[in-house]
Amino acid sequence: MNTLNEAIAATAAANPSKMALGATATVSAAALAYYLATRPTPMKAPLDMNNQSIILPDGSRTSVWAPDGETFVEYMYKDARTTHECFKRGMRISKNKPCLGTRNGPGRSYTWLTYQEVFDMSKAFGSGLINEGLKPGPETIVGIYATNRVEWTVTEQACCMFSIVTCALYDTLGPDTCAYIINQTEMPLVVCENSQKAKLLLDQADALKSLKWLVVMDEISAEVATLANKHGKKVVSFESVRKSGEEMPQELQPPQPDDLCLICYTSGTTGDPKGAMMTHRSMIANLSAILYFAEHSGVGITSEDCSLSYLPLAHVFERGIQVIFFTEGARLGFSSGDIKLLTDDLQTLKPTVFPTVPRLLNRIYDKVISGVQSSTIKSTLFSMACSAKESEIKRRVIRKNSIWDKLVFGKIQTLLGGNVRLVFTASAPLEPKVLNFTRCAFGCVVVEGYGQTENTAGICFNIPGEHEAGHVGPPLPCNIVKLVDVPEMDYYSNDDKGEIVCKGPSVFKGYFKNEEKTKEALDDEGWLHTGDIGQWLPNGTLKIIDRKKNIFKLSQGEYVAAEKVENTYMRSKYVAQAFVEGDSYQPYLMGVMVPDEEVIQEWAKTKGFGGNFKELCARQDLKEIILKDINIIAKAAGLKGFEMVRDIVLYPELFSVQNGLLTPTFKNKRPQLRKFFSSQIQELYAKHAGGS
């Protein structure tokens, strides 16, 4: 490898103009020699990749791994049919190996609690809650208001041991929404991370009639103690509750499969949040199906695996990952809590499994592409590396020891710790180019999943080793999936297109105290209506092509799916985020674009323009460049004329959870965006009044 680098350097010094060509020839020869010496073995296809699902008589589809071709996978192991039993199984098969790990800053190693230690800590904390007067059983709902940490998981396990239902309060939803959830569920107790969060609740104490007491994980401040006393609420420390339970343990009252396990409030983009109710049966059915799926594909989770817990535990995706890992006796290390330290956490923990979301993969992709475009040599080598790795992936060769990994992708793999063998991505669609890049660069199995909170997370998953991007794979064996007609959008099941609906034991019980919304989501036959538009591909996989919700009708009667247009516009290198708005009294759309700051600063530099980012966003010439670019992309993507924006506003600040413009799962909060940009959008419409 040193010889290769020296040869490239020598070529560059002797004749810079021929550098790219010389590097290409040299690297190609080295790559061929290296390939012949290593000759990697392809993954065995676990099924016929041209027929990945089974069509049932009613037109729905099921997994080829569904028992008898029709029945569902409801559990993986007979001794793990509730989340409590899953943890006990992990404790047994791991032989008390490390379970939960934490670190306290850069340069620090992880310290671990064993399965037995976590179990004992959970039992003591749960016993302490009972000692303090909490009533065991699924009628009691306890809130958890914290970021990912050991005490979060201990609280959940403790509640589960006594059949108590948990409900997460989102760290970023704010006090009003938290108050709404507490009042609707009639929580008597919330376990808070720190005094700051406790104060947010106590500031509204008079409106929280059911809330009797708070448990605080960190030190209780004098201010919070005084405030609690003022409002007649009890506040105690996490440690004091644990010690109480340790001194006076209670007999466990574990749940049954049909008991309610958790309530997960979907952030939603409209109206009040809805509390999706999951039983232990629905949780285990879905998570067992994922385990079953992974095992049959040759990438099963074992007690030797390790993962980083950094995605919010307030959402069912990360909760599900934890249950999967506990079931198999694997390890989970918590992140430091600072997104800037994520790569430091990864490099220290060196996980083997990496659950992630498109937002993070998009950022990695953008950074890499920006870096390689700075040099013809880098760009040439990167293109060669991607081409070579894609060729291998099509033959189901998945590895991280090729010459391309050493030359080009090694640094990316090192950022993840170097040991990742399996990547899950979910929560939002991932662009095919980013998925292809991820599969090449990470050098491991990368699968994209599709699902909803209301189905306990997963509905479909890529088969490990899949090389085609742009679809989300076949159904999981815990549910059947069907497409139903959406005539107002011209989608029909006879054309293998329509709204995605699913049915099976993994489907949720309904929305807590919200019969109206439950009936909208679940029809009389038990089908969950997702609101997403899908298409069956010839190989039996599902492709997400549109969204039934968040559509508006223009004055000429045409319907527009806002998310589809926004996702298209975000393909522009100039655009980081997009929001489009329609008016039923107007024949066209208007939009707000948040430019990519790095790209814009580079553009300004080449033009010799001064000013900060906000000043650059005010430039008319930049707006015209971006408007032209996004509509070129829209035409190329096949958007119709009425789906393209007539004019735009450039906004210099990213939409975020903190400023109230994104949900905690990083989706646009449409009502808030509509209200926030109302005046700018109306100005655009006024400017173009009378236009066609």
XYZ file of C-alpha atoms in Angstrom:
692
model
C 0.000 0.000 0.000
C 2.873 2.369 0.753
C 4.387 1.547 -2.636
C 1.090 2.379 -4.289
C 0.878 5.750 -2.516
C 4.491 6.548 -3.410
C 3.822 5.706 -7.062
C 0.821 8.020 -7.153
C 2.808 10.818 -5.518
C 5.701 10.388 -7.944
C 3.370 10.489 -10.938
C 1.780 13.692 -9.666
C 5.149 15.389 -9.190
C 6.415 14.403 -12.627
C 3.371 15.247 -14.680
C 0.357 16.772 -12.893
C -1.724 16.931 -16.067
C -1.666 13.139 -16.390
C -2.212 12.460 -12.724
C -5.833 11.298 -12.893
C -5.129 8.937 -15.821
C -1.965 7.584 -14.220
C -3.639 7.073 -10.866
C -6.505 5.279 -12.560
C -4.195 2.826 -14.330
C -2.041 2.223 -11.263
C -4.947 1.739 -8.913
C -6.814 -0.481 -11.392
C -3.815 -2.787 -11.656
C -3.368 -2.887 -7.899
C -7.077 -3.503 -7.370
C -7.079 -6.431 -9.804
C -4.063 -8.004 -8.126
C -5.572 -7.528 -4.692
C -8.907 -8.980 -5.800
C -7.297 -12.062 -7.308
C -5.359 -12.597 -4.092
C -8.388 -12.333 -1.781
C -11.266 -13.733 -3.910
C -14.179 -12.935 -1.570
C -17.048 -15.387 -1.042
C -20.543 -14.090 -1.896
C -23.386 -14.200 0.643
C -25.813 -16.988 -0.044
C -29.217 -15.695 -1.148
C -31.717 -16.824 1.542
C -34.589 -16.930 -0.971
C -35.367 -16.372 -4.642
C -34.556 -12.657 -4.974
C -36.877 -12.471 -7.995
C -39.842 -13.681 -5.917
C -39.564 -12.161 -2.465
C -43.194 -12.368 -1.331
C -46.231 -14.618 -1.689
C -49.519 -13.407 -3.191
C -52.567 -14.536 -1.210
C -56.063 -15.092 -2.700
C -57.308 -11.631 -1.607
C -54.402 -9.918 -3.373
C -52.460 -9.186 -0.189
C -48.892 -10.359 0.185
C -47.050 -12.206 2.901
C -43.475 -13.169 3.659
C -42.038 -16.330 2.136
C -41.029 -17.125 5.730
C -44.555 -16.927 7.116
C -45.393 -20.339 8.656
C -47.570 -22.389 6.285
C -47.465 -19.451 3.884
C -50.407 -17.787 5.647
C -50.059 -17.718 9.441
C -47.983 -15.132 11.294
C -44.803 -15.200 13.335
C -46.019 -14.190 16.818
C -42.936 -15.015 18.864
C -39.408 -16.273 18.300
C -38.952 -18.136 21.568
C -41.570 -19.760 23.802
C -39.859 -18.299 26.877
C -39.888 -14.731 25.499
C -43.501 -13.679 24.910
C -43.417 -10.429 26.890
C -40.704 -7.779 27.049
C -40.005 -8.862 30.649
C -39.419 -12.450 29.514
C -37.171 -11.164 26.729
C -34.856 -9.534 29.277
C -34.838 -12.652 31.461
C -33.935 -14.754 28.433
C -31.062 -12.409 27.560
C -29.788 -12.604 31.118
C -29.829 -16.408 30.931
C -28.234 -16.942 27.524
C -25.624 -14.190 27.939
C -24.424 -15.904 31.121
C -24.499 -12.497 32.810
C -22.368 -10.665 30.260
C -22.304 -6.847 30.018
C -25.705 -5.344 29.240
C -25.700 -1.523 29.453
C -22.668 0.726 28.989
C -22.043 4.430 29.644
C -19.221 6.917 29.193
C -18.784 10.419 30.558
C -17.093 12.406 27.814
C -14.396 12.276 25.084
C -11.438 10.046 25.784
C -13.362 7.998 28.343
C -13.932 4.276 27.924
C -17.282 2.568 28.447
C -18.139 1.139 31.850
C -20.669 -1.682 31.972
C -23.494 -3.066 34.061
C -24.105 -6.796 33.668
C -27.513 -8.283 32.916
C -27.851 -9.361 36.529
C -26.925 -5.894 37.779
C -29.525 -4.255 35.514
C -32.137 -6.814 36.589
C -31.405 -6.262 40.284
C -31.392 -2.475 39.874
C -34.725 -2.620 38.002
C -36.321 -4.893 40.602
C -35.154 -2.603 43.411
C -36.432 0.535 41.663
C -39.765 -1.102 40.828
C -40.136 -2.335 44.410
C -39.340 1.174 45.613
C -42.118 2.604 43.440
C -44.573 0.137 44.991
C -43.279 1.031 48.445
C -43.979 4.692 47.672
C -47.596 3.818 46.897
C -47.654 3.185 43.137
C -50.254 0.570 42.200
C -48.940 -2.363 40.142
C -50.864 -3.495 37.057
C -51.600 -2.352 33.478
C -54.115 0.252 34.689
C -51.208 2.367 35.978
C -49.297 4.531 33.487
C -45.900 6.012 34.346
C -44.199 8.744 32.339
C -40.499 8.820 31.473
C -39.126 12.263 30.632
C -35.438 11.839 29.816
C -32.805 11.318 27.163
C -31.280 7.877 26.584
C -29.457 6.660 29.696
C -29.250 3.686 32.056
C -32.012 4.998 34.317
C -34.390 5.209 31.341
C -34.039 1.504 30.639
C -34.065 0.590 34.342
C -37.339 2.503 34.761
C -38.916 0.726 31.819
C -37.736 -2.698 33.014
C -38.896 -1.930 36.559
C -42.375 -0.975 35.376
C -42.567 -4.069 33.211
C -41.718 -6.314 36.193
C -44.882 -5.054 37.886
C -47.084 -4.926 34.733
C -47.072 -1.105 34.774
C -47.437 0.697 31.417
C -44.768 3.214 30.374
C -45.309 6.336 28.299
C -42.453 8.521 27.100
C -42.672 12.287 27.247
C -40.638 13.625 24.363
C -37.632 15.591 25.415
C -38.327 18.284 22.810
C -42.119 18.488 22.644
C -42.335 21.184 25.290
C -44.440 21.573 28.430
C -47.833 22.077 26.769
C -47.756 18.762 24.923
C -46.341 16.992 27.973
C -49.227 18.389 30.011
C -51.714 17.151 27.406
C -50.266 13.611 27.571
C -50.150 13.558 31.386
C -53.775 14.668 31.645
C -55.065 12.273 29.001
C -53.302 9.245 30.516
C -53.923 10.368 34.119
C -50.323 9.634 35.073
C -49.714 9.665 38.824
C -45.930 9.681 38.368
C -43.294 10.965 35.955
C -39.655 9.877 36.199
C -37.611 12.907 35.094
C -34.007 13.127 34.005
C -33.122 16.264 35.964
C -34.484 19.208 37.919
C -34.869 21.274 34.747
C -37.432 18.852 33.317
C -39.117 18.460 36.679
C -39.514 22.242 36.847
C -41.130 22.330 33.387
C -43.852 20.076 34.749
C -44.144 21.741 38.147
C -44.619 25.105 36.461
C -47.930 23.656 35.217
C -48.650 21.662 38.352
C -52.067 23.211 39.019
C -53.281 21.985 35.626
C -51.904 18.452 36.164
C -54.523 17.004 38.493
C -53.469 13.342 38.232
C -49.758 13.995 38.787
C -48.950 13.209 42.424
C -45.183 12.894 42.426
C -41.946 13.091 40.488
C -38.812 10.956 40.620
C -35.647 12.785 39.519
C -32.656 10.825 38.180
C -30.085 13.537 38.914
C -29.743 15.792 41.937
C -32.924 17.577 43.042
C -32.427 21.341 43.135
C -33.650 23.463 46.040
C -35.873 25.353 43.587
C -37.648 22.178 42.474
C -38.056 20.968 46.065
C -39.631 24.302 47.019
C -41.864 24.372 43.931
C -43.066 20.804 44.545
C -43.918 21.622 48.147
C -45.784 24.744 47.058
C -48.028 22.752 44.695
C -48.466 19.772 47.010
C -46.513 17.386 44.786
C -44.002 14.857 46.107
C -40.500 14.843 44.599
C -37.953 12.117 45.426
C -34.606 11.024 44.013
C -34.156 8.003 41.807
C -31.505 6.644 44.145
C -33.699 6.903 47.246
C -36.468 4.941 45.515
C -33.976 2.269 44.451
C -32.565 1.946 47.982
C -36.085 1.663 49.406
C -36.814 -1.242 47.072
C -33.491 -2.849 47.841
C -34.247 -2.777 51.568
C -37.860 -3.930 51.143
C -38.244 -5.884 47.878
C -41.694 -6.659 46.505
C -42.865 -9.825 44.799
C -42.807 -9.343 41.035
C -46.083 -9.187 39.120
C -44.976 -9.826 35.512
C -47.311 -9.062 32.597
C -49.236 -11.376 30.288
C -48.899 -11.150 26.467
C -52.235 -9.361 26.028
C -51.490 -6.736 28.692
C -50.770 -3.203 27.564
C -46.986 -2.696 27.353
C -46.501 0.945 26.385
C -48.196 3.989 24.950
C -46.185 5.817 22.321
C -47.480 9.243 21.415
C -46.906 9.911 17.744
C -45.558 13.402 17.206
C -47.819 13.923 14.221
C -47.936 16.950 11.945
C -51.498 18.012 12.730
C -53.611 18.338 15.857
C -52.981 16.852 19.270
C -50.585 13.895 19.547
C -52.160 10.417 19.484
C -51.181 7.710 21.966
C -50.596 4.445 20.112
C -51.220 1.496 22.445
C -48.940 -1.526 22.092
C -49.502 -4.774 23.959
C -46.693 -7.154 24.797
C -48.104 -9.479 22.123
C -47.908 -6.818 19.396
C -44.405 -5.771 20.454
C -43.072 -9.331 20.529
C -44.733 -10.284 17.229
C -43.036 -7.452 15.371
C -39.635 -7.743 17.010
C -39.619 -11.538 16.716
C -40.405 -11.189 13.016
C -37.351 -8.943 12.617
C -35.194 -11.458 14.526
C -36.642 -14.302 12.437
C -35.984 -12.306 9.277
C -32.366 -11.555 10.246
C -31.620 -15.131 11.298
C -32.992 -16.645 8.094
C -30.924 -14.139 6.112
C -27.661 -15.087 7.804
C -27.206 -11.883 9.826
C -28.909 -12.865 13.081
C -28.238 -10.988 16.330
C -26.165 -12.882 18.941
C -24.883 -12.259 22.454
C -21.599 -11.122 20.882
C -23.246 -8.128 19.222
C -23.082 -4.538 20.411
C -25.004 -1.397 19.421
C -24.993 2.320 20.243
C -28.223 3.687 21.719
C -28.493 7.253 20.406
C -31.851 7.398 18.614
C -34.580 8.629 20.987
C -36.015 5.979 23.309
C -39.187 8.047 23.205
C -39.880 6.397 19.828
C -40.745 2.778 19.209
C -37.866 2.186 16.756
C -35.152 2.504 19.408
C -37.330 0.796 22.034
C -37.668 -2.132 19.655
C -33.919 -2.316 19.026
C -33.371 -2.584 22.779
C -35.856 -5.440 23.147
C -34.235 -7.280 20.233
C -30.805 -6.918 21.817
C -32.023 -7.950 25.261
C -33.717 -11.025 23.796
C -30.398 -12.236 22.418
C -28.250 -11.195 25.398
C -26.353 -8.532 23.425
C -24.800 -5.252 24.657
C -26.056 -1.676 24.365
C -23.851 1.347 24.973
C -25.498 4.732 25.493
C -24.284 7.750 23.559
C -22.834 10.736 25.377
C -25.954 12.714 24.467
C -24.125 15.262 22.299
C -24.561 14.654 18.560
C -21.142 16.251 17.999
C -19.597 13.392 19.986
C -21.430 10.652 18.072
C -18.376 9.538 16.073
C -16.281 9.594 19.258
C -18.876 7.342 20.912
C -18.850 4.997 17.917
C -15.073 4.790 17.761
C -14.912 4.007 21.467
C -17.761 1.484 21.579
C -16.963 -0.172 18.214
C -20.518 -1.485 17.659
C -21.328 -4.393 15.357
C -24.908 -3.260 14.626
C -25.772 0.349 13.774
C -29.440 1.422 13.680
C -29.718 4.814 12.015
C -31.967 7.238 10.162
C -31.719 8.835 6.695
C -30.958 12.276 8.138
C -27.599 11.053 9.462
C -26.737 9.025 6.351
C -27.571 12.027 4.162
C -25.139 14.190 6.145
C -22.367 11.614 5.809
C -23.021 11.354 2.084
C -23.033 15.143 1.610
C -19.762 15.561 3.520
C -18.020 12.837 1.518
C -19.268 14.129 -1.842
C -18.228 17.665 -0.926
C -14.763 16.392 -0.029
C -14.104 14.351 -3.160
C -15.318 17.100 -5.508
C -12.435 19.290 -4.400
C -9.965 17.243 -6.446
C -10.003 15.478 -9.807
C -7.859 12.692 -8.358
C -10.161 12.164 -5.395
C -13.226 12.284 -7.607
C -11.764 9.749 -10.034
C -10.730 7.309 -7.304
C -14.084 7.707 -5.555
C -15.996 6.917 -8.761
C -13.799 3.896 -9.393
C -14.249 2.682 -5.822
C -18.034 3.027 -5.949
C -18.233 1.290 -9.317
C -16.080 -1.611 -8.130
C -17.970 -2.034 -4.850
C -21.368 -1.816 -6.584
C -20.256 -4.562 -8.947
C -19.345 -6.746 -5.972
C -22.584 -5.992 -4.117
C -24.600 -7.092 -7.174
C -22.860 -10.459 -6.789
C -23.725 -10.399 -3.047
C -20.080 -9.833 -2.106
C -20.137 -7.665 1.000
C -16.840 -6.836 2.685
C -14.618 -4.108 4.043
C -11.197 -5.528 3.170
C -10.967 -4.709 -0.542
C -8.326 -2.349 -1.874
C -11.090 0.238 -2.320
C -11.895 0.026 1.363
C -8.247 0.608 2.215
C -7.796 3.429 -0.290
C -11.135 5.235 -0.190
C -13.689 3.963 2.315
C -11.518 3.008 5.267
C -11.822 6.370 7.016
C -15.627 6.237 6.827
C -15.660 2.737 8.327
C -13.288 3.890 11.075
C -15.720 6.700 11.964
C -18.257 3.981 12.814
C -15.746 2.098 14.941
C -14.563 -0.362 12.289
C -16.653 -3.371 13.403
C -20.127 -2.628 12.000
C -21.535 -5.656 10.178
C -25.205 -4.669 9.964
C -26.945 -1.304 9.451
C -30.705 -0.702 9.832
C -32.178 2.509 8.456
C -35.800 3.511 8.905
C -38.168 6.378 9.854
C -38.084 8.093 6.431
C -37.296 7.279 2.774
C -33.635 7.108 1.807
C -32.607 8.261 -1.652
C -31.283 5.390 -3.809
C -27.977 7.205 -4.448
C -27.414 7.565 -0.692
C -28.369 3.941 -0.013
C -26.000 2.729 -2.758
C -23.211 4.898 -1.351
C -23.845 3.606 2.180
C -23.675 -0.018 1.048
C -20.390 0.636 -0.759
C -18.749 2.821 1.871
C -19.733 0.973 5.044
C -18.658 -2.402 3.680
C -21.429 -4.273 5.477
C -25.044 -5.376 5.117
C -27.305 -2.290 4.911
C -31.074 -2.796 4.990
C -33.825 -0.243 4.672
C -37.073 -0.814 6.513
C -40.537 0.666 6.313
C -43.083 0.835 9.081
C -45.126 2.881 11.490
C -45.481 3.296 15.221
C -48.985 1.851 14.827
C -47.506 -1.446 13.618
C -44.895 -1.508 16.412
C -42.278 -0.291 13.897
C -41.603 -2.626 10.961
C -43.937 -3.585 8.102
C -41.406 -4.428 5.374
C -37.629 -4.924 5.312
C -34.965 -5.365 2.665
C -33.543 -8.855 2.432
C -29.926 -8.619 3.711
C -27.630 -8.598 0.720
C -30.190 -6.799 -1.467
C -28.416 -4.659 -4.049
C -31.351 -2.889 -5.686
C -32.188 0.466 -4.099
C -35.511 2.280 -4.187
C -37.737 -0.267 -2.442
C -38.287 -1.403 1.153
C -38.332 -5.142 0.571
C -41.074 -7.714 1.191
C -43.455 -7.912 4.173
C -42.187 -9.108 7.532
C -43.705 -12.454 8.582
C -45.730 -10.764 11.376
C -48.113 -9.075 8.938
C -49.727 -9.256 5.539
C -49.704 -6.194 3.294
C -52.227 -5.067 0.709
C -52.696 -2.059 -1.579
C -56.145 -0.439 -1.803
C -57.513 1.991 -4.357
C -57.072 5.753 -3.938
C -59.181 7.006 -6.858
C -58.748 10.715 -6.079
C -55.008 10.273 -6.693
C -55.451 7.839 -9.623
C -53.889 4.878 -7.815
C -55.525 1.459 -8.268
C -54.639 -1.938 -6.849
C -55.215 -3.556 -10.255
C -52.138 -1.617 -11.368
C -50.259 -2.787 -8.246
C -50.510 0.719 -6.782
C -52.512 2.080 -3.866
C -52.592 2.926 -0.188
C -50.562 0.528 1.930
C -52.623 -1.338 4.530
C -51.429 -4.152 6.786
C -52.909 -6.669 9.206
C -51.477 -9.028 11.783
C -50.633 -9.489 15.471
C -48.128 -6.620 15.344
C -50.825 -4.016 14.630
C -51.480 -1.686 17.566
C -54.522 -1.849 19.836
C -55.698 1.661 18.958
C -55.197 5.239 20.097
C -55.578 5.861 23.812
C -58.990 7.391 24.575
C -59.446 8.390 20.935
C -62.028 6.207 19.253
C -62.493 8.584 16.320
C -58.815 8.496 15.269
C -58.663 4.746 15.941
C -61.506 4.173 13.474
C -59.682 6.297 10.901
C -56.567 4.130 11.245
C -58.156 0.669 11.723
C -61.030 -0.465 9.535
C -63.702 -3.017 10.532
C -61.624 -5.917 9.211
C -58.554 -4.959 11.244
C -56.497 -3.440 8.414
C -54.186 -0.614 9.470
C -54.349 2.213 6.929
C -50.900 3.815 6.723
C -51.665 6.825 4.526
C -48.662 5.923 2.362
C -48.944 5.040 -1.322
C -47.035 1.957 -2.440
C -46.331 -0.054 -5.560
C -45.588 -3.758 -5.837
C -42.524 -4.385 -7.980
C -42.175 -7.506 -10.174
C -39.785 -9.116 -7.665
C -42.391 -8.990 -4.888
C -40.984 -6.008 -3.012
C -42.761 -2.809 -2.016
C -41.828 0.647 -3.236
C -43.106 3.790 -1.484
C -44.160 6.210 -4.203
C -46.393 8.836 -2.594
C -48.234 9.978 0.499
C -52.006 10.096 0.800
C -51.906 12.514 3.709
C -50.585 16.074 3.437
C -52.183 16.588 0.060
C -53.959 19.724 -1.045
C -56.223 20.562 -3.902
C -55.388 23.467 -6.210
C -57.973 25.713 -7.836
C -57.962 23.688 -11.052
C -58.902 20.535 -9.102
C -55.461 18.933 -9.111
C -54.144 17.229 -5.967
C -50.575 17.799 -4.799
C -48.662 15.555 -2.378
C -46.477 18.077 -0.551
C -43.917 15.596 0.795
C -43.231 14.190 -2.662
C -42.524 17.674 -4.048
C -40.388 18.643 -1.050
C -38.323 15.447 -1.271
C -37.756 16.108 -4.975
C -36.563 19.672 -4.390
C -34.160 18.518 -1.689
C -32.213 16.650 -4.367
C -30.813 20.026 -5.392
C -27.314 20.587 -4.097
C -28.386 24.090 -3.090
C -31.285 22.957 -0.867
C -30.986 21.600 2.672
C -34.711 21.725 3.515
C -37.910 22.526 1.657
C -41.498 23.454 2.464
C -44.130 23.875 -0.226
C -47.563 25.410 0.242
C -50.693 25.354 -1.856
C -53.884 27.374 -1.828
C -57.200 25.961 -3.022
C -57.927 29.375 -4.542
C -54.692 29.409 -6.557
C -53.524 27.246 -9.491
C -49.910 26.902 -8.407
C -47.573 26.316 -5.430
C -45.188 28.549 -3.539
C -42.213 27.396 -1.509
C -39.673 28.090 1.202
C -36.155 26.763 0.682
C -33.450 26.598 3.330
C -30.206 26.686 1.340
C -27.258 24.438 2.158
C -24.908 26.860 3.893
C -21.675 25.141 2.834
C -22.689 25.085 -0.828
C -23.829 28.712 -0.739
C -20.658 29.932 0.961
C -18.599 28.141 -1.696
C -20.766 29.694 -4.444
C -20.265 33.153 -2.912
C -16.516 32.591 -2.697
C -16.253 31.716 -6.408
C -18.307 34.801 -7.284
C -16.325 37.060 -5.002
C -19.402 37.987 -2.970
C -19.093 39.048 0.640
C -21.588 38.952 3.487
C -22.794 36.405 5.985
C -25.180 33.544 5.199
C -28.289 35.570 6.028
C -27.181 38.360 3.697
C -26.424 35.855 0.916
C -29.927 34.367 1.256
C -31.365 37.809 0.586
C -29.703 37.984 -2.857
C -32.106 37.908 -5.808
C -29.531 36.260 -8.100
C -29.118 33.350 -5.664
C -32.883 32.887 -5.442
C -33.122 32.759 -9.231
C -30.326 30.167 -9.445
C -32.010 27.938 -6.851
C -35.494 28.332 -8.353
C -34.186 27.379 -11.782
C -32.249 24.391 -10.408
C -35.090 22.899 -8.368
C -37.509 23.093 -11.263
C -35.010 21.464 -13.626
C -34.776 18.647 -11.073
C -38.570 18.557 -10.766
C -39.003 18.155 -14.536
C -36.378 15.435 -14.648
C -38.201 13.635 -11.829
C -41.432 13.727 -13.786
C -43.333 16.248 -11.684
C -46.246 17.866 -13.458
C -46.381 21.620 -14.045
C -48.862 22.250 -11.248
C -46.547 20.387 -8.809
C -43.731 22.893 -9.352
C -43.395 26.059 -7.296
C -43.992 29.359 -9.027
C -41.765 31.309 -6.639
C -39.757 30.795 -3.450
C -38.458 32.456 -0.309
C -34.943 31.685 0.906
C -34.818 31.216 4.672
C -31.390 31.204 6.383
C -32.183 28.998 9.406
C -32.698 25.232 9.398
C -36.097 23.900 10.449
C -35.551 22.034 13.713
C -37.311 20.410 16.633
C -36.029 23.243 18.803
C -37.671 25.996 16.752
C -40.883 23.996 16.483
C -40.781 23.422 12.723
C -39.856 19.713 12.742
C -41.346 16.767 14.594
C -39.019 14.738 16.869
C -38.684 12.273 13.952
C -37.515 15.159 11.724
C -40.600 15.495 9.555
C -41.999 18.887 8.582
C -44.615 20.169 11.039
C -46.916 21.464 8.353
C -49.359 23.551 10.430
C -46.498 25.263 12.237
C -44.598 25.904 9.000
C -47.759 27.198 7.364
C -48.343 29.632 10.218
C -44.678 30.654 10.484
C -44.316 31.480 6.778
C -47.879 32.704 6.198
C -46.977 36.320 5.450
C -44.115 35.420 3.086
C -46.286 32.936 1.166
C -49.124 35.456 0.862
C -46.660 38.069 -0.422
C -45.559 35.660 -3.127
C -49.153 34.982 -4.151
C -49.885 38.721 -4.198
C -46.801 39.303 -6.340
C -48.025 36.775 -8.919
C -51.726 37.691 -8.728
C -53.418 37.214 -12.066
C -50.833 34.762 -13.316
C -51.864 31.417 -14.760
